[in-house]
Amino acid sequence: MPSESSQPLLSESTPSLRYVSTRGDAPRLTFSDVLLAGLATDGGLYVPESWPSLPPLDELAHLPYELLAVEVMWPYIAGAWPKDTFAELVADAYASFDHPEVIPLVPLGDPDENLWLMELFWGPTLAFKDVALQLVGRLFDAELSQRNSQVTIIGATSGDTGSAAIEACKDKDTIDIFILHPHGRTTPSQRRQMTTVDSPTVHNIAIQGSFDDCQDIVKALFGEAELRHRLQLSAVNSINWARVMAQIVYYVWALLKVRQALGGLTQLAFAVPTGNFGNVYAGYCAYRMGLAEGNADTKWADRKRAGVNRAGANQADTRFIVGTNVNDSLNEFFETATLQTGQVTPTLSPSMDIMISSNLERLLFELHHRDATATTAFMKRLRQTGKASVDPEQLAEAAQIWSSWSCDDEVTLATMRQTYEQTGRLIDPHTAVGLKAAKSHRLKGEPTVVLATAHPAKFPDAVKAATGVTPQLPPNLADLHERPEYYDVLPNDLSAVREYVIQHSRLGRSE
Ligand SMILES: *Cc1c(COP(=O)(O)O)cnc(C)c1O
């Protein structure tokens, strides 16, 4: 008998995955809400409530990148959109990449060295951030359209990362984007990658001040509750779960390619040049989804029969080598179990000039066995004293799959020069840090994939200094220095920027 309070029937599809905060005090959210939320309300980062499993690797082995991407990400998305809608967004995102394989894996040196570069830089701004942002921009737009709402994205850049956000958010009905850069303090190539984008919804602002001034203005605008609400201020920063998710795919992709090239595989190392820990953390997610299990067909099966779970296994089949520049708090953490804040030193690999890596909190949550109270206490100690440690047992567990290495600019340049002399390949300074870490830590002949995070032409000065060669821009960007530029110069003044954003944003003008 129907009761008056009967609820509408719940959807019969599989329940969708929920996301929880690393600090344990924020609502559990669906994918759609996590996508738009960014940081959790308790200051934590969202992670999936449980780790879905990868499909059997044999079923994935021959898929092109954009189809593999759908299969790997689908368990995180299911429930948010129909699968074919998601597949269209993914296909569209990776059609913007200027390489038929999207992400090519190229052998470095002799084939029997078993060393590969994974070129993540064929997107519109020549750096790996495009892999995630090209998709996330489209996901934002799809979700906002569905909700019939709009956002205003505001960010600051010192030159290298603003362009990826602009390329991701341009020409979207639901998004206005404002990027502040320090006037005259970026290289012409960096500026032009942002300012030559001709779109009525993209606004480049050159601030008469430093990068820190730009950041302060952005922070202050986010701090104004009324403005924040009126303009629906938002960011697509590297703590967004969807960015991590999109990066999981290429770890699976690399494993499939290497497995194919070697006719089987029992062990694989990834060397990752690291700043905010977003890229390499995505590798860890792939590992938790069963990358190792599928990879070492027999070994893992044996261990599973013996009842050894992954966390207790004493040998990992997939492992991660973290490379940092002299801003080496991560390297110190993996060596000593202590994370310590400190001054940032500018280097030749500026996208890794970071001392506190925001995404590390997600790994800390796992090292604390998903104990949100302990994770919160760690973050509080770090904030209050500039220093916090995990216990040695936690670290020993981590050491099974993690190792790290740091190098200074001199070693970075030497690595670039050596690579050019020995292989004829130009690599960018970030990739060089990863390659040096690989060479320092891999076992002889151990299959190793180095993540190449930027095209050499993105950092021409360092490449020229190391090798004497000026790297050429790829054909689609060859005329970058002839294109018209669109940007406005504003004083280092909060109210001037506030007024500008209100005047130039659709949400600001509409009142
Ligand atoms: C952002 C960036 C990195 C660091 O990536 P994280 O996810 O912050 O660790 C490395 N190299 C390049 C070229 C980058 O743009």
Short mmCIF file of C-alpha atoms in Angstrom, two decimals, residues 43-326:
data_model
loop_
_atom_site.label_atom_id
_atom_site.label_comp_id
_atom_site.label_asym_id
_atom_site.label_seq_id
_atom_site.Cartn_x
_atom_site.Cartn_y
_atom_site.Cartn_z
CA GLY A 43 40.38 22.49 4.74
CA GLY A 44 41.12 18.93 3.60
CA LEU A 45 41.39 17.37 0.17
CA TYR A 46 38.84 15.03 -1.34
CA VAL A 47 39.79 11.41 -2.05
CA PRO A 48 37.64 8.51 -3.27
CA GLU A 49 35.99 6.63 -0.42
CA SER A 50 37.37 3.37 -1.83
CA TRP A 51 39.70 2.44 -4.68
CA PRO A 52 38.00 0.97 -7.74
CA SER A 53 39.82 -1.81 -9.60
CA LEU A 54 41.25 -1.52 -13.07
CA PRO A 55 39.68 -3.75 -15.70
CA PRO A 56 41.94 -6.69 -16.70
CA LEU A 57 44.93 -5.27 -18.56
CA ASP A 58 44.42 -7.57 -21.55
CA GLU A 59 41.07 -5.89 -22.19
CA LEU A 60 42.75 -2.49 -22.23
CA ALA A 61 45.87 -3.40 -24.15
CA HIS A 62 44.91 -2.22 -27.62
CA LEU A 63 42.77 0.80 -26.87
CA PRO A 64 43.81 4.21 -28.21
CA TYR A 65 44.52 6.75 -25.46
CA GLU A 66 41.09 8.43 -25.44
CA LEU A 67 39.26 5.10 -25.09
CA LEU A 68 41.63 3.82 -22.41
CA ALA A 69 41.01 7.10 -20.58
CA VAL A 70 37.25 6.48 -20.51
CA GLU A 71 37.66 2.96 -19.11
CA VAL A 72 40.17 3.94 -16.43
CA MET A 73 38.21 6.99 -15.24
CA TRP A 74 34.69 5.65 -15.54
CA PRO A 75 34.42 4.17 -12.01
CA TYR A 76 35.18 7.64 -10.60
CA ILE A 77 32.53 9.32 -12.76
CA ALA A 78 29.67 6.81 -13.00
CA GLY A 79 26.44 8.46 -11.96
CA ALA A 80 27.50 11.98 -12.97
CA TRP A 81 26.84 11.67 -16.72
CA PRO A 82 25.93 8.98 -19.23
CA LYS A 83 29.06 7.11 -20.34
CA ASP A 84 28.78 8.22 -23.96
CA THR A 85 28.57 11.89 -22.95
CA PHE A 86 31.71 11.44 -20.88
CA ALA A 87 33.42 9.63 -23.76
CA GLU A 88 32.67 12.58 -26.07
CA LEU A 89 34.22 15.06 -23.63
CA VAL A 90 37.31 12.87 -23.32
CA ALA A 91 37.68 12.42 -27.09
CA ASP A 92 37.30 16.15 -27.61
CA ALA A 93 39.89 16.96 -24.92
CA TYR A 94 42.58 14.72 -26.39
CA ALA A 95 41.86 15.78 -29.97
CA SER A 96 43.55 19.04 -28.89
CA PHE A 97 46.86 17.17 -28.60
CA ASP A 98 49.28 17.54 -31.46
CA HIS A 99 50.43 13.93 -31.63
CA PRO A 100 48.61 10.95 -33.17
CA GLU A 101 49.30 8.85 -30.07
CA VAL A 102 48.35 11.74 -27.73
CA ILE A 103 51.06 10.66 -25.26
CA PRO A 104 53.95 8.92 -27.03
CA LEU A 105 56.43 6.71 -25.19
CA VAL A 106 59.88 6.98 -26.71
CA PRO A 107 62.90 4.83 -25.84
CA LEU A 108 65.86 6.78 -24.52
CA GLY A 109 69.26 5.42 -25.53
CA ASP A 110 69.84 1.77 -26.38
CA PRO A 111 66.68 -0.35 -26.51
CA ASP A 112 68.14 -2.79 -23.96
CA GLU A 113 68.53 0.01 -21.47
CA ASN A 114 64.78 -0.29 -20.87
CA LEU A 115 64.46 3.43 -20.33
CA TRP A 116 61.56 5.41 -21.78
CA LEU A 117 60.45 9.01 -21.86
CA MET A 118 56.69 9.47 -21.62
CA GLU A 119 56.03 12.71 -23.53
CA LEU A 120 53.18 14.42 -21.72
CA PHE A 121 53.71 17.72 -23.50
CA TRP A 122 51.84 17.59 -26.82
CA GLY A 123 48.87 19.59 -25.52
CA PRO A 124 48.18 23.23 -26.45
CA THR A 125 50.60 24.77 -23.91
CA LEU A 126 53.43 22.22 -24.20
CA ALA A 127 53.33 20.96 -20.61
CA PHE A 128 51.80 18.01 -18.82
CA LYS A 129 49.16 20.11 -17.06
CA ASP A 130 47.21 20.13 -20.32
CA VAL A 131 46.52 16.40 -19.95
CA ALA A 132 44.34 17.09 -16.92
CA LEU A 133 43.18 20.63 -17.64
CA GLN A 134 41.97 20.05 -21.20
CA LEU A 135 39.56 17.51 -19.77
CA VAL A 136 38.71 19.34 -16.53
CA GLY A 137 37.77 22.55 -18.40
CA ARG A 138 35.29 20.52 -20.44
CA LEU A 139 33.96 18.72 -17.36
CA PHE A 140 33.43 22.08 -15.61
CA ASP A 141 31.56 23.42 -18.61
CA ALA A 142 29.37 20.32 -18.91
CA GLU A 143 28.51 20.29 -15.22
CA LEU A 144 27.81 24.03 -15.06
CA SER A 145 25.62 23.88 -18.17
CA GLN A 146 23.66 21.05 -16.60
CA ARG A 147 23.13 23.21 -13.49
CA ASN A 148 22.43 26.27 -15.58
CA SER A 149 25.11 28.22 -13.73
CA GLN A 150 28.35 30.10 -14.40
CA VAL A 151 31.66 30.74 -12.66
CA THR A 152 34.43 33.31 -12.74
CA ILE A 153 37.86 31.77 -12.49
CA ILE A 154 40.68 33.91 -11.11
CA GLY A 155 44.30 32.89 -10.79
CA ALA A 156 47.85 34.21 -10.62
CA THR A 157 50.83 32.87 -12.53
CA SER A 158 54.55 33.48 -12.52
CA GLY A 159 54.47 32.55 -16.18
CA ASP A 160 54.46 28.80 -16.69
CA THR A 161 51.08 27.56 -15.59
CA GLY A 162 48.58 30.34 -16.40
CA SER A 163 48.47 29.35 -20.05
CA ALA A 164 47.25 25.81 -19.29
CA ALA A 165 44.29 27.21 -17.33
CA ILE A 166 43.50 29.72 -20.08
CA GLU A 167 43.58 27.08 -22.82
CA ALA A 168 41.36 24.84 -20.67
CA CYS A 169 38.72 27.48 -19.93
CA LYS A 170 38.60 29.62 -23.08
CA ASP A 171 35.45 29.89 -25.22
CA LYS A 172 33.15 28.31 -22.64
CA ASP A 173 29.64 29.73 -22.17
CA THR A 174 29.81 29.01 -18.46
CA ILE A 175 33.29 30.35 -17.61
CA ASP A 176 35.00 33.75 -17.52
CA ILE A 177 38.70 33.48 -16.71
CA PHE A 178 41.06 36.18 -15.37
CA ILE A 179 44.78 35.44 -15.06
CA LEU A 180 47.14 37.89 -13.37
CA HIS A 181 50.82 37.87 -14.29
CA PRO A 182 53.63 40.18 -13.15
CA HIS A 183 54.12 42.83 -15.86
CA GLY A 184 57.49 42.55 -17.60
CA ARG A 185 58.64 39.69 -15.37
CA THR A 186 57.67 36.75 -17.54
CA THR A 187 59.57 35.79 -20.69
CA PRO A 188 57.97 36.89 -23.99
CA SER A 189 57.17 33.22 -24.79
CA GLN A 190 55.47 32.71 -21.45
CA ARG A 191 53.42 35.89 -21.84
CA ARG A 192 52.50 35.17 -25.44
CA GLN A 193 51.23 31.68 -24.63
CA MET A 194 48.60 33.47 -22.52
CA THR A 195 48.02 36.77 -24.27
CA THR A 196 47.66 35.54 -27.85
CA VAL A 197 44.49 33.63 -26.95
CA ASP A 198 41.72 35.61 -28.63
CA SER A 199 38.53 34.91 -26.72
CA PRO A 200 35.96 37.32 -25.22
CA THR A 201 35.88 35.26 -22.01
CA VAL A 202 39.66 35.26 -21.43
CA HIS A 203 41.17 38.23 -19.57
CA ASN A 204 44.91 38.60 -19.11
CA ILE A 205 45.94 41.21 -16.57
CA ALA A 206 49.57 42.35 -16.29
CA ILE A 207 50.07 43.67 -12.77
CA GLN A 208 52.70 46.34 -12.14
CA GLY A 209 54.26 44.28 -9.38
CA SER A 210 55.70 40.87 -8.55
CA PHE A 211 54.19 37.38 -8.71
CA ASP A 212 53.62 37.59 -4.94
CA ASP A 213 51.64 40.82 -5.47
CA CYS A 214 49.48 38.99 -8.05
CA GLN A 215 48.90 36.14 -5.63
CA ASP A 216 48.02 38.51 -2.79
CA ILE A 217 45.40 40.24 -4.94
CA VAL A 218 43.83 36.91 -5.93
CA LYS A 219 43.74 35.76 -2.31
CA ALA A 220 42.19 39.04 -1.22
CA LEU A 221 39.46 38.78 -3.88
CA PHE A 222 38.62 35.24 -2.76
CA GLY A 223 38.44 36.59 0.80
CA GLU A 224 35.63 39.02 -0.07
CA ALA A 225 32.50 36.99 0.67
CA GLU A 226 30.06 39.20 -1.21
CA LEU A 227 32.22 39.35 -4.34
CA ARG A 228 33.00 35.67 -4.14
CA HIS A 229 29.32 34.86 -4.11
CA ARG A 230 28.28 37.40 -6.72
CA LEU A 231 30.92 36.33 -9.25
CA GLN A 232 30.89 32.66 -8.21
CA LEU A 233 34.66 32.81 -7.88
CA SER A 234 36.35 29.51 -8.56
CA ALA A 235 39.76 27.99 -9.30
CA VAL A 236 40.97 24.92 -11.12
CA ASN A 237 44.04 24.39 -8.96
CA SER A 238 46.09 21.26 -8.60
CA ILE A 239 44.27 19.96 -5.52
CA ASN A 240 41.12 19.39 -7.59
CA TRP A 241 40.39 15.65 -7.55
CA ALA A 242 39.40 15.64 -11.23
CA ARG A 243 42.90 16.77 -12.21
CA VAL A 244 44.45 13.89 -10.31
CA MET A 245 41.95 11.48 -11.84
CA ALA A 246 42.79 12.47 -15.41
CA GLN A 247 46.48 11.83 -14.72
CA ILE A 248 45.94 8.26 -13.52
CA VAL A 249 45.31 7.21 -17.10
CA TYR A 250 48.80 7.68 -18.46
CA TYR A 251 50.39 5.48 -15.82
CA VAL A 252 48.20 2.62 -17.07
CA TRP A 253 48.98 3.65 -20.66
CA ALA A 254 52.74 3.52 -20.02
CA LEU A 255 52.55 0.15 -18.34
CA LEU A 256 50.58 -1.29 -21.27
CA LYS A 257 53.09 0.09 -23.79
CA VAL A 258 56.15 -1.18 -21.94
CA ARG A 259 54.52 -4.55 -21.37
CA GLN A 260 53.85 -4.75 -25.09
CA ALA A 261 57.39 -3.69 -26.02
CA LEU A 262 58.99 -6.25 -23.70
CA GLY A 263 56.47 -9.04 -24.29
CA GLY A 264 55.67 -9.17 -20.56
CA LEU A 265 56.61 -7.34 -17.43
CA THR A 266 57.23 -8.06 -13.77
CA GLN A 267 58.56 -4.77 -12.53
CA LEU A 268 58.22 -1.13 -13.57
CA ALA A 269 59.57 2.10 -12.09
CA PHE A 270 58.19 5.57 -12.79
CA ALA A 271 60.48 8.57 -12.29
CA VAL A 272 58.49 11.77 -11.82
CA PRO A 273 59.76 15.35 -11.55
CA THR A 274 57.67 16.67 -8.70
CA GLY A 275 56.40 19.96 -7.26
CA ASN A 276 52.91 19.87 -5.81
CA PHE A 277 52.90 16.05 -5.77
CA GLY A 278 49.82 15.91 -8.03
CA ASN A 279 51.41 14.07 -10.91
CA VAL A 280 53.16 11.31 -8.94
CA TYR A 281 50.21 10.93 -6.57
CA ALA A 282 48.11 9.99 -9.63
CA GLY A 283 50.61 7.17 -10.18
CA TYR A 284 49.97 6.01 -6.64
CA CYS A 285 46.22 5.99 -7.39
CA ALA A 286 46.89 3.75 -10.41
CA TYR A 287 48.88 1.49 -8.10
CA ARG A 288 45.98 1.32 -5.66
CA MET A 289 43.67 0.44 -8.53
CA GLY A 290 45.74 -2.66 -9.18
CA LEU A 291 48.39 -1.53 -11.64
CA ALA A 292 50.95 -3.79 -9.96
CA GLU A 293 48.60 -6.71 -9.78
CA GLY A 294 47.80 -6.72 -13.45
CA ASN A 295 51.43 -6.09 -14.22
CA ALA A 296 53.18 -8.90 -12.40
CA ASP A 297 50.81 -11.57 -13.51
CA THR A 298 52.24 -14.44 -11.49
CA LYS A 299 53.90 -12.76 -8.56
CA TRP A 300 50.83 -10.90 -7.40
CA ALA A 301 48.60 -13.89 -7.90
CA ASP A 302 50.94 -15.95 -5.71
CA ARG A 303 50.94 -13.33 -3.04
CA LYS A 304 47.22 -12.99 -3.07
CA ARG A 305 46.90 -16.72 -2.60
CA ALA A 306 49.24 -16.41 0.36
CA GLY A 307 46.87 -13.81 1.75
CA VAL A 308 49.32 -10.93 1.59
CA ASN A 309 47.54 -7.67 0.93
CA ARG A 310 49.14 -4.84 -0.91
CA ALA A 311 50.05 -2.71 2.09
CA GLY A 312 51.77 -5.64 3.76
CA ALA A 313 53.61 -6.90 0.71
CA ASN A 314 57.35 -6.71 1.11
CA GLN A 315 58.21 -6.06 -2.46
CA ALA A 316 56.43 -3.73 -4.85
CA ASP A 317 56.19 -4.39 -8.54
CA THR A 318 55.43 -0.83 -9.47
CA ARG A 319 57.41 1.88 -7.78
CA PHE A 320 57.84 5.60 -7.90
CA ILE A 321 61.00 7.67 -7.93
CA VAL A 322 60.30 11.25 -6.91
CA GLY A 323 62.65 13.86 -8.38
CA THR A 324 62.92 17.34 -6.88
CA ASN A 325 65.14 20.36 -7.44
CA VAL A 326 66.86 22.07 -4.47
#
